[in-house]
XYZ file of C-alpha atoms in Angstrom:
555
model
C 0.000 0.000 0.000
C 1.607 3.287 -0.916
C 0.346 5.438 1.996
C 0.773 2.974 4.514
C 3.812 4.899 5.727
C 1.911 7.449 6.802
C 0.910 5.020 9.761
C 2.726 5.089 12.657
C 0.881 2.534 14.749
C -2.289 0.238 15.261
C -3.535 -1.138 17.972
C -6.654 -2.812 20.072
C -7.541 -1.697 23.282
C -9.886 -3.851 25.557
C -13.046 -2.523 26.754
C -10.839 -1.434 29.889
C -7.972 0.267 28.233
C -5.507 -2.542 28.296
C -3.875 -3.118 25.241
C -4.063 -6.382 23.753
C -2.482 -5.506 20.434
C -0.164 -3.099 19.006
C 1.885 -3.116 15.684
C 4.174 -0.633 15.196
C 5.446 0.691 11.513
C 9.352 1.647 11.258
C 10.144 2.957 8.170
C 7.501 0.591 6.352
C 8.319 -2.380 8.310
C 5.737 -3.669 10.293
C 6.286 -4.988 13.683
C 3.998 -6.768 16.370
C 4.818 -5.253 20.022
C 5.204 -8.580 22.186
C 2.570 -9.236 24.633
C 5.196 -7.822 27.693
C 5.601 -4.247 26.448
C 1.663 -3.711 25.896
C 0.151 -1.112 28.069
C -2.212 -0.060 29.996
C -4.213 3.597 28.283
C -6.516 3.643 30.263
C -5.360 6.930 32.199
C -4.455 8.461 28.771
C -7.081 11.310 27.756
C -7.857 9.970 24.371
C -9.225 7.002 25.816
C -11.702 8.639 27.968
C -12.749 10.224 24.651
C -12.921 7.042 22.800
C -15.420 5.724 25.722
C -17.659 8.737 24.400
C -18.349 7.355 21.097
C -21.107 5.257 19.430
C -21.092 2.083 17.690
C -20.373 2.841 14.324
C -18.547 6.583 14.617
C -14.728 7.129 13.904
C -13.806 9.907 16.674
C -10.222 11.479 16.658
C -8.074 13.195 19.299
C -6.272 16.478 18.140
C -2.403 16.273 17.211
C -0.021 15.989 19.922
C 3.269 14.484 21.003
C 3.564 10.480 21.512
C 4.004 9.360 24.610
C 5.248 5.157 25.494
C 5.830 4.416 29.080
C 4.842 7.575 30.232
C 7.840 9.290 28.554
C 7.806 11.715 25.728
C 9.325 9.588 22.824
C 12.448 9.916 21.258
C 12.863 11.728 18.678
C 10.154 13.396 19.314
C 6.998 11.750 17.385
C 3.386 13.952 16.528
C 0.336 11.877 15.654
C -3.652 12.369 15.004
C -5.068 9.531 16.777
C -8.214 7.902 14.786
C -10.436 6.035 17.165
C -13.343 3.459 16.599
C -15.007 1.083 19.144
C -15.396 -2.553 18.005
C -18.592 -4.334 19.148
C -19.967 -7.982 18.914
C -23.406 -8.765 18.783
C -24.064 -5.159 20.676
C -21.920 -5.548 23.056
C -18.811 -3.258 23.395
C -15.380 -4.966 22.836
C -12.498 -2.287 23.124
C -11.137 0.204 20.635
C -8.685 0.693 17.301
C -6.924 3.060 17.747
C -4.743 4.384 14.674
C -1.873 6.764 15.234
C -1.533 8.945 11.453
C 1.984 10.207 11.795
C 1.985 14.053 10.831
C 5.446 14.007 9.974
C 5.705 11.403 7.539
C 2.370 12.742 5.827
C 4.790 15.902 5.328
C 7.927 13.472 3.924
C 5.491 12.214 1.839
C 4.990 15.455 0.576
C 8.454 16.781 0.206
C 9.351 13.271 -1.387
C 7.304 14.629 -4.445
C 9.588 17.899 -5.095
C 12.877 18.520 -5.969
C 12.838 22.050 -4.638
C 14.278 23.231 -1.313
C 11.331 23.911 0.917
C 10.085 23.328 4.301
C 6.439 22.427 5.262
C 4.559 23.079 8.172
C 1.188 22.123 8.777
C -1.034 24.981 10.975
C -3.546 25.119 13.497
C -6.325 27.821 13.545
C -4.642 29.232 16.119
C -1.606 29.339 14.082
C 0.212 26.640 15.897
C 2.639 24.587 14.463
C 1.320 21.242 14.463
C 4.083 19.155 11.926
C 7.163 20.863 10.106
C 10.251 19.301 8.291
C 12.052 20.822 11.236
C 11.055 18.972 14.168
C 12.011 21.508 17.134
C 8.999 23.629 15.439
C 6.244 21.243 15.845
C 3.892 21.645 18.937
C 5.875 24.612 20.022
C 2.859 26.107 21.930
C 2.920 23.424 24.653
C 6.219 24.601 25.802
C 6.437 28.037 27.049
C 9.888 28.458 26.060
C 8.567 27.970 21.878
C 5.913 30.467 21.685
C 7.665 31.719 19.196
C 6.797 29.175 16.809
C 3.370 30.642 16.787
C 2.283 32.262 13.411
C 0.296 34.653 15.208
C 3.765 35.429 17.147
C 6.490 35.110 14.744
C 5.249 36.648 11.702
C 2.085 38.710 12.330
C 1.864 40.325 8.576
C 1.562 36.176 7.008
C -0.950 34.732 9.485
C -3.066 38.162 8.796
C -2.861 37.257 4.962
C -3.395 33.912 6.180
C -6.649 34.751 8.020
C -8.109 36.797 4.820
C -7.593 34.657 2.163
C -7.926 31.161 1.196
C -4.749 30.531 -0.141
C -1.870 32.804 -1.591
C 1.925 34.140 -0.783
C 4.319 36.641 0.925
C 7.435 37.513 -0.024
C 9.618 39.415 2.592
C 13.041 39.703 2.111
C 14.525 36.476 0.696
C 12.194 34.280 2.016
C 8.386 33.387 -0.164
C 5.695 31.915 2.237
C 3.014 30.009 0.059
C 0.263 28.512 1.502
C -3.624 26.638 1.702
C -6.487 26.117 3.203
C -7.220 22.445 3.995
C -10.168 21.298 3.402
C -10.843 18.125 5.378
C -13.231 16.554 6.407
C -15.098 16.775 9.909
C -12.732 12.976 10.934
C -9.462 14.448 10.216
C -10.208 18.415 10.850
C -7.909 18.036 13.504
C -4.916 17.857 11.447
C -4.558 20.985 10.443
C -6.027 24.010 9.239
C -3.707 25.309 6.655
C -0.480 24.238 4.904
C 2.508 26.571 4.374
C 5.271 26.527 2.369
C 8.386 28.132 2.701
C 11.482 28.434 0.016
C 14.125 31.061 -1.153
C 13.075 33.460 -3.358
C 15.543 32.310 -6.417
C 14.022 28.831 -5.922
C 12.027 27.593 -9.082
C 9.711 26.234 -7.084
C 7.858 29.902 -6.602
C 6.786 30.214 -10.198
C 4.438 27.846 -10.038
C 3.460 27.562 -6.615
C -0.084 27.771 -6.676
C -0.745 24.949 -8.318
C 1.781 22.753 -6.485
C -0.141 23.811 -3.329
C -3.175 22.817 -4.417
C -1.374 19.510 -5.501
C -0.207 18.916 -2.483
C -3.496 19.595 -0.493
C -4.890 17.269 -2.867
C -2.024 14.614 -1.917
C -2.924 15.188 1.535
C -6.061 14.420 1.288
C -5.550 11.286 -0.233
C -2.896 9.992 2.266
C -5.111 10.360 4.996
C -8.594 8.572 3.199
C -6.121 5.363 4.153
C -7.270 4.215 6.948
C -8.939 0.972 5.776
C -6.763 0.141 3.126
C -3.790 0.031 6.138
C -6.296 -2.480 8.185
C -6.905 -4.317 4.238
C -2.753 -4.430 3.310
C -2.433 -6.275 7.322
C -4.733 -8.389 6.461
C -2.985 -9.330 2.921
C 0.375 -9.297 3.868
C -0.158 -11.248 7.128
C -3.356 -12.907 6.958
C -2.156 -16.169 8.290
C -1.272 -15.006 11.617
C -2.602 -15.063 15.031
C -2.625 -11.537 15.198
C -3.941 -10.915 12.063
C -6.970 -12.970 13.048
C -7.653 -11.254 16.178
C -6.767 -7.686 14.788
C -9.112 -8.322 11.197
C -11.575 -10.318 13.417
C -12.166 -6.710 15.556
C -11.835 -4.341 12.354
C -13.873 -6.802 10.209
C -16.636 -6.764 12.273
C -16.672 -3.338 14.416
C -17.144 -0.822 11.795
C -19.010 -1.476 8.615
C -19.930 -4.612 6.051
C -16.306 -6.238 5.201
C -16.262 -8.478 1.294
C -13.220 -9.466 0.591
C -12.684 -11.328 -3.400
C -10.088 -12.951 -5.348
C -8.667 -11.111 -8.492
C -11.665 -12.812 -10.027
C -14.423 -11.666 -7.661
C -14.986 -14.219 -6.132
C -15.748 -14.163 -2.365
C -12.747 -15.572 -0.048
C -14.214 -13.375 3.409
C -16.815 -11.549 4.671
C -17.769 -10.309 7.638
C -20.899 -10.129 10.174
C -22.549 -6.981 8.839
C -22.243 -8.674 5.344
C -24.320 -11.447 6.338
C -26.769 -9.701 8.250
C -27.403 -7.314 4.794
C -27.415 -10.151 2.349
C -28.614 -12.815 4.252
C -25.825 -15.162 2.907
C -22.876 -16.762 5.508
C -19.592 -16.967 4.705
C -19.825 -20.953 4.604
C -22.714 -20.398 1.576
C -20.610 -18.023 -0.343
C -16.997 -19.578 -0.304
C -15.571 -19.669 -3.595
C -19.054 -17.971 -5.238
C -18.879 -14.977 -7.918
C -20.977 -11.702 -6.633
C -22.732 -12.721 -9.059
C -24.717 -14.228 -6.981
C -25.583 -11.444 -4.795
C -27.976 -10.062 -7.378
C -26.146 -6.786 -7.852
C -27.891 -4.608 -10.264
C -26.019 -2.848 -12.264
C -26.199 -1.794 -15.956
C -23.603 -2.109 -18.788
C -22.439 0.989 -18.778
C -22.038 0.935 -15.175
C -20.210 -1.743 -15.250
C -17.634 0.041 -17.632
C -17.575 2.910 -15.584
C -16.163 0.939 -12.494
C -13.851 -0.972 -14.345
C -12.481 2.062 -15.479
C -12.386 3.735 -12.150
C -10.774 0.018 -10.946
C -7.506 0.503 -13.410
C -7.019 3.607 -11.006
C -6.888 1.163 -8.104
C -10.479 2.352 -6.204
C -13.919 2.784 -6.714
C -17.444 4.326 -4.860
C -20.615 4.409 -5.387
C -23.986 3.339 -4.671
C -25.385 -0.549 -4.997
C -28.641 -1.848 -5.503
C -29.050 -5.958 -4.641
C -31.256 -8.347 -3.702
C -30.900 -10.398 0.111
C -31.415 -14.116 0.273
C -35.150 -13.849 1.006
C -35.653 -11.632 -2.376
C -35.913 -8.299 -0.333
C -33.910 -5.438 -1.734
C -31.149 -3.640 -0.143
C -28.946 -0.691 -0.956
C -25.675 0.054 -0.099
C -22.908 2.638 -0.491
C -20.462 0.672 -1.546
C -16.064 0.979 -2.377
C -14.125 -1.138 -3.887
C -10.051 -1.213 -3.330
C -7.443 -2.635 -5.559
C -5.002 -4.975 -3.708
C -1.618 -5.476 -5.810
C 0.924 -7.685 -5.161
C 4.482 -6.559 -5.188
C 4.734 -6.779 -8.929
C 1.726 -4.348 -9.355
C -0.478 -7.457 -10.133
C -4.198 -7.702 -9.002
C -4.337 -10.307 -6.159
C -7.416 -9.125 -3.850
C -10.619 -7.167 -4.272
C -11.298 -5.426 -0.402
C -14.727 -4.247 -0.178
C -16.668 -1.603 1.898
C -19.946 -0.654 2.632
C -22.659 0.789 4.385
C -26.367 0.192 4.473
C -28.226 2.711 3.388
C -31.458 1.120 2.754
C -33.338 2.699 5.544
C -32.398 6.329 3.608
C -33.405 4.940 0.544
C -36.581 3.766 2.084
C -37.016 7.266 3.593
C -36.559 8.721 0.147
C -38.980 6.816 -1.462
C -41.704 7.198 1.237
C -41.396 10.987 0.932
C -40.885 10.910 -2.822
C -44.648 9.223 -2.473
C -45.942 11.182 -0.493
C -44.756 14.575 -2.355
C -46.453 13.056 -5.615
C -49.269 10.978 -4.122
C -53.175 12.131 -3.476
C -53.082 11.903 0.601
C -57.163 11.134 0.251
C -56.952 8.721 -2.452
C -53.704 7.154 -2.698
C -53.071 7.903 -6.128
C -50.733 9.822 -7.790
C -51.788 13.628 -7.648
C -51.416 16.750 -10.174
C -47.762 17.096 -9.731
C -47.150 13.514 -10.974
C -49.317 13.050 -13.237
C -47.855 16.180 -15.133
C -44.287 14.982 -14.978
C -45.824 11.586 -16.410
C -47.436 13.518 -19.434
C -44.719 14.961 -20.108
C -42.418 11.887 -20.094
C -44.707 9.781 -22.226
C -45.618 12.948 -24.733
C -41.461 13.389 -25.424
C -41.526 9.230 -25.864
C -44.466 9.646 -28.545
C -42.329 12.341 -30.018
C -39.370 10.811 -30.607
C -41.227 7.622 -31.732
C -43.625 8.862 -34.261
C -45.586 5.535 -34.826
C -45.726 4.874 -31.008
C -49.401 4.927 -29.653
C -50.284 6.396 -26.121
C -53.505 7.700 -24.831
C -54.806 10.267 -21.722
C -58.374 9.085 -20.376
C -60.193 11.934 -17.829
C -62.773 10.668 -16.057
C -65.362 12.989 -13.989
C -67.990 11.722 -11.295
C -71.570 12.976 -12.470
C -73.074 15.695 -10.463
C -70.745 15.209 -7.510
C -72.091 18.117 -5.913
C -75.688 16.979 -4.914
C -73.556 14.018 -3.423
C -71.824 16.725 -1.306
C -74.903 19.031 -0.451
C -76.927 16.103 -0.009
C -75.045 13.475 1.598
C -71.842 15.467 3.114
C -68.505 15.514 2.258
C -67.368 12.479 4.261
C -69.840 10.572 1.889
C -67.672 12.733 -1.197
C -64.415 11.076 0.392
C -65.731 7.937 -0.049
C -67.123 8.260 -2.842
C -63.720 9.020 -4.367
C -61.638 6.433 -2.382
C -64.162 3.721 -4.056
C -63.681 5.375 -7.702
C -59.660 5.291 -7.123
C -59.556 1.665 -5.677
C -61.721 0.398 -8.471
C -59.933 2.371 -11.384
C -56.928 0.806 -9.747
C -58.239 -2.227 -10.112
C -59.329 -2.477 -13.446
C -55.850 -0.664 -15.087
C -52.696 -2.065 -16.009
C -49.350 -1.826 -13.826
C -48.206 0.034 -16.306
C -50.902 3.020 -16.764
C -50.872 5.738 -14.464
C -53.338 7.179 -12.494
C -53.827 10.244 -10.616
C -56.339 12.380 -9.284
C -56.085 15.971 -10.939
C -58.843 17.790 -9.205
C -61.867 17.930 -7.148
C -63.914 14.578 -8.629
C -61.756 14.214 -12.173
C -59.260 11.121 -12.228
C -56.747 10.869 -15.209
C -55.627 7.518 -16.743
C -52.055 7.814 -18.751
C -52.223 4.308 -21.297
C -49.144 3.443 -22.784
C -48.995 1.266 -25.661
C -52.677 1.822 -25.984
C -54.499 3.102 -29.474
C -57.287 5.580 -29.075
C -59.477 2.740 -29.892
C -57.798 0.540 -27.202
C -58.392 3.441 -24.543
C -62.443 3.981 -25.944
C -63.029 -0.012 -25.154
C -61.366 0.238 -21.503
C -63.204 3.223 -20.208
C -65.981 2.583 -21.587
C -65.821 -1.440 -19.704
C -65.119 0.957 -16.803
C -68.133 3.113 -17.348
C -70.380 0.406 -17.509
C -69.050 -1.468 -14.235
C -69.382 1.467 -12.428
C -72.914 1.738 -13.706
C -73.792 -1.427 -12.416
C -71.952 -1.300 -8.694
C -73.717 -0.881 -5.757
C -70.596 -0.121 -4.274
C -70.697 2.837 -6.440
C -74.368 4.609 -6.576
C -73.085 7.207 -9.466
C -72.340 7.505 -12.895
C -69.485 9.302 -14.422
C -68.451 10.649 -17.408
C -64.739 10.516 -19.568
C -62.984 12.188 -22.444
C -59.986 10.420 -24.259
C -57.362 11.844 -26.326
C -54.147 10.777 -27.963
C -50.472 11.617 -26.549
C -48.765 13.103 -28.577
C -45.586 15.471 -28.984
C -47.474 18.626 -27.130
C -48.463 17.442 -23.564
C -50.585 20.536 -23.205
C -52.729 20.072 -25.584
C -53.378 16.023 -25.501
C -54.619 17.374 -22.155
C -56.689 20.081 -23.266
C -58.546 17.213 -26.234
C -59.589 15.028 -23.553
C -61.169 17.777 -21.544
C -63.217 19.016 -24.150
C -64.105 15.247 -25.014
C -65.545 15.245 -20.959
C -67.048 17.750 -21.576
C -69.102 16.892 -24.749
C -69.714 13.947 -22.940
C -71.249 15.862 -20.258
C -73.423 18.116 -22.639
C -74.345 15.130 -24.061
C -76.383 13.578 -21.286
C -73.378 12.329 -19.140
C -72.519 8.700 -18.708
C -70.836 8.803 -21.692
C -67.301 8.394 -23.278
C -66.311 10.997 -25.941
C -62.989 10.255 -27.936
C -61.373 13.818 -29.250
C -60.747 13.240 -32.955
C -58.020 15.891 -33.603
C -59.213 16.244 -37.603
C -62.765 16.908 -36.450
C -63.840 20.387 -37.776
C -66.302 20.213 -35.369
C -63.974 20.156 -32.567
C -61.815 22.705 -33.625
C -64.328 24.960 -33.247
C -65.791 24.087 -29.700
C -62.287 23.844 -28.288
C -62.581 28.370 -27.460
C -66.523 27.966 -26.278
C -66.497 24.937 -24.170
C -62.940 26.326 -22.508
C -64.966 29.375 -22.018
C -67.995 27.613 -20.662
C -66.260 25.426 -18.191
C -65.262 28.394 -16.803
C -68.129 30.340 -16.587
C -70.525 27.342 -15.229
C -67.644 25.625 -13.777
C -69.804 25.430 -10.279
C -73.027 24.485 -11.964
C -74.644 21.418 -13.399
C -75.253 23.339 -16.975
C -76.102 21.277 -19.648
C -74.024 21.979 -22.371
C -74.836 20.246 -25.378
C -78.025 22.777 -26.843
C -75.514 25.981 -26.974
C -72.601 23.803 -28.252
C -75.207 22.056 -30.850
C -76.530 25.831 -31.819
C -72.580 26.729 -32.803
């Protein structure tokens, strides 16, 4: 793993502090602490902090100076601790606790340019938390380095600083370039700002902008690690004791663990994995995630193996559990290379998010749903117009209809009955329209009494049969003591007016004597020139049972 440097330590705590394992990284060479020189942390202030989180969060303690055996290490060492508790079966276990080394994040850095600079990384206090020159770093917990304040030592920069995102000062031979960081809320505490300092003759000022916004960039992606550190133990060590006990707390303390051959094929998973999917690691030894009923698309598909040949990808997954249910997961997928750069190991990710998704969906519904009714409202059923009126217009020989059907004189079943009666009235007209229309047409209530029926793949003859079937069943219900009346029009490429057709077919339907379907035949004469007086009628009588059909006859 290339950042793995940037790790100074691991270890496990016990739910009482002790530590039961720690493995410490020299110079990329990883070591397992013996059992005798373990510790007890529990008096250490980052462990009363790490008693304060929740199952599930990553916490971390604020930079500061390494300490083994109660003594200030030597040389002097500067870490962000990141902290996680590890539970089994709700039950709190201990603690990871992963020490990012500050200075070897800036090494890292420097290792990328040839120029003479130094680094330091800066507080918003304008502390020095990490610089190449050690006797800098942390200089504000020791009275006699105040002085390696910003705030302190050069008042004009950390102004400059203060005002501007990023940026440079030149004063005397010396250029100051630096950044604002911006991390994340887990790994905030490791600094504020990044400054750069080199001579002014140094090539490295002409184009120091961008190489600051490279590095911050660099930074960034040394400390997104953390996994990938716990992943590389596990492949580099994986048949050892305390490999086992270390990946058996990780695996199962944080978040849902797959880990695949170069083929994809499962060879681990862990307890969160199982309680997702439904599937134990026994079932799915040796199988392909095929078999997890992952949905995704071609050309998603070639979008992550593109994003793979750059070692990492993320995104969201769609499957399907043992039981059939569905599940959805934000998911990322890490590239594990042997030392010849081949692919040996997929390590896999996730979190569920299916509860969110859930929540999105029940509030998508209910934004675009009738709350009386249950079916889709105004809002939808527009958007669905739309949708199928653009389809009809880029397929000209594709054959949709729009159906609007109005209760007869729903009024007198108001005045006369009350409006609770009205409610149910139009509960029993959505349930049974429901009923009697495909999966695949929509319906929606767009006003007071009128329903709308969208009918894909349906011919204006098609759409005349069904609502007139649905007419006549109504008719007959007891279930139903009321008539209504429906209009019909084809979909075509104006949305607008296919809606505007089928309510002036209601309407003639209506003037004709209700109970009665009208289909709108666009090349009617006739209809061209009732479209102005029955818009202007509905309007005018639009509270009244008027009968229509003598003044639209005398036209």
């Amino acid at each position: 793993m290339k950042n793995e440097n940037v790790y100074s330590q691991v270890r496990y705590l016990d739910d009482s502090g002790i530590e039961l394992i720690r493995v410490n990284n020299n110079q990329n060479s990883i070591e397992r602490v013996p059992s005798t020189q373990l510790e007890n942390k529990s008096k250490r202030p980052y462990f009363s902090y790490a008693q304060q989180l929740k199952q599930g969060e990553i916490g971390t303690w604020p930079v500061e100076i390494e300490i083994e055996n109660g003594q200030i290490t030597k040389p002097i060492k500067t870490s962000l601790r990141i902290i996680t508790p590890v539970y089994n079966q709700s039950m709190r276990q201990g603690y990871i606790v992963v020490n990012l080394s500050v200075s070897n994040v800036l090494k890292a850095i420097e290792a990328m340019q040839s120029d003479r600079f130094i680094t330091r990384i800066i507080d918003k206090n304008g502390n020095i938390l990490a610089s190449d020159d050690p006797s800098e770093e942390l200089g504000h917990l020791f009275t006699a380095s105040e002085q390696y304040n910003l705030a302190n030592s050069l008042p004009a920069l950390w102004q400059q600083i203060l005002s501007s995102d990023d940026g440079r000062l030149t004063a005397e031979d010396t250029t100051y370039s630096y950044t604002e960081l911006e991390l994340s809320d887990v790994y905030a505490p490791l600094g504020k700002y990044i400054l750069i300092t080199t001579p002014t003759s140094s090539a490295f000022v002409a184009e120091q902008k961008n190489n600051l916004l490279t590095i911050a960039s660099l930074l960034l992606l040394l400390i997104l690690g953390v996994c990938g550190y716990i992943f590389k133990l596990f492949n580099s060590h994986e048949n050892s004791a305390m490999d086992q006990q270390l990946m058996g707390a990780a695996f199962n303390g944080v978040a849902g663990v797959i880990i695949t051959d170069s083929h994809f094929r499962l060879i681990k998973t862990n307890k969160e994995f199982s309680r997702v999917s439904g599937f134990t690691q026994h079932e799915l030894m040796g199988e392909s995630l095929g078999k997890l009923n992952i949905q995704f698309t071609q050309a998603e598909m070639t979008t992550i193996r593109h994003h793979l040949r750059q070692d990492n990808w993320q995104g969201e997954v769609i499957g399907q559990d043992k039981q059939g249910n569905q599940y959805a997961l934000m998911a990322r997928i890490q590239v594990l290379r042997n030392s010849l750069g081949a692919i040996k190991k997929y390590a896999i990710t996730f979190t569920d998010i299916t509860h969110r998704k859930q929540l999105e969906e029940t509030l998508r519904n209910q934004s675009e749903s009738d709350p009386l009714t249950n079916v889709w409202n105004r809002r939808k059923f527009d958007s669905e117009l739309n949708n199928l009126s653009v389809y009809t217009k880029r397929y000209p020989n594709y054959h949709a209809c729009l159906g609007i059907i109005d209760i007869d004189y729903f009024k007198k079943i108001n005045d006369n009955f009350g409006h609770d009666v009205g409610d149910s009235a139009l509960k029993n007209l959505a349930d049974f329209l429901t009923s009697q229309c495909r999966e695949t047409d929509i319906i929606a209530r767009i006003g007071g009494e009128e329903f709308a029926i969208l009918m894909p793949h349906t011919s204006l003859e098609q759409a005349a049969a069904v609502l007139n079937r649905i007419k006549n069943n109504i008719d007959a219900s007891t279930l139903m003591p009321f008539t209504v009346s429906a209009g019909i029009s084809r979909v075509q490429d104006d949305a607008t007016l296919a809606f505007k057709h089928a309510d002036i077919a209601l309407y003639s339907a209506k003037a004709a004597g209700r109970n009665l379907v009208n289909s709108f035949d666009s090349n009617s004469v006739e209809h061209k020139t009732k479209l102005a007086l029955v818009k202007h009628l509905r309007v005018k009588h639009a509270n009244d049972d008027v009968n229509l059909l003598p003044i639209i006859q005398h036209v």
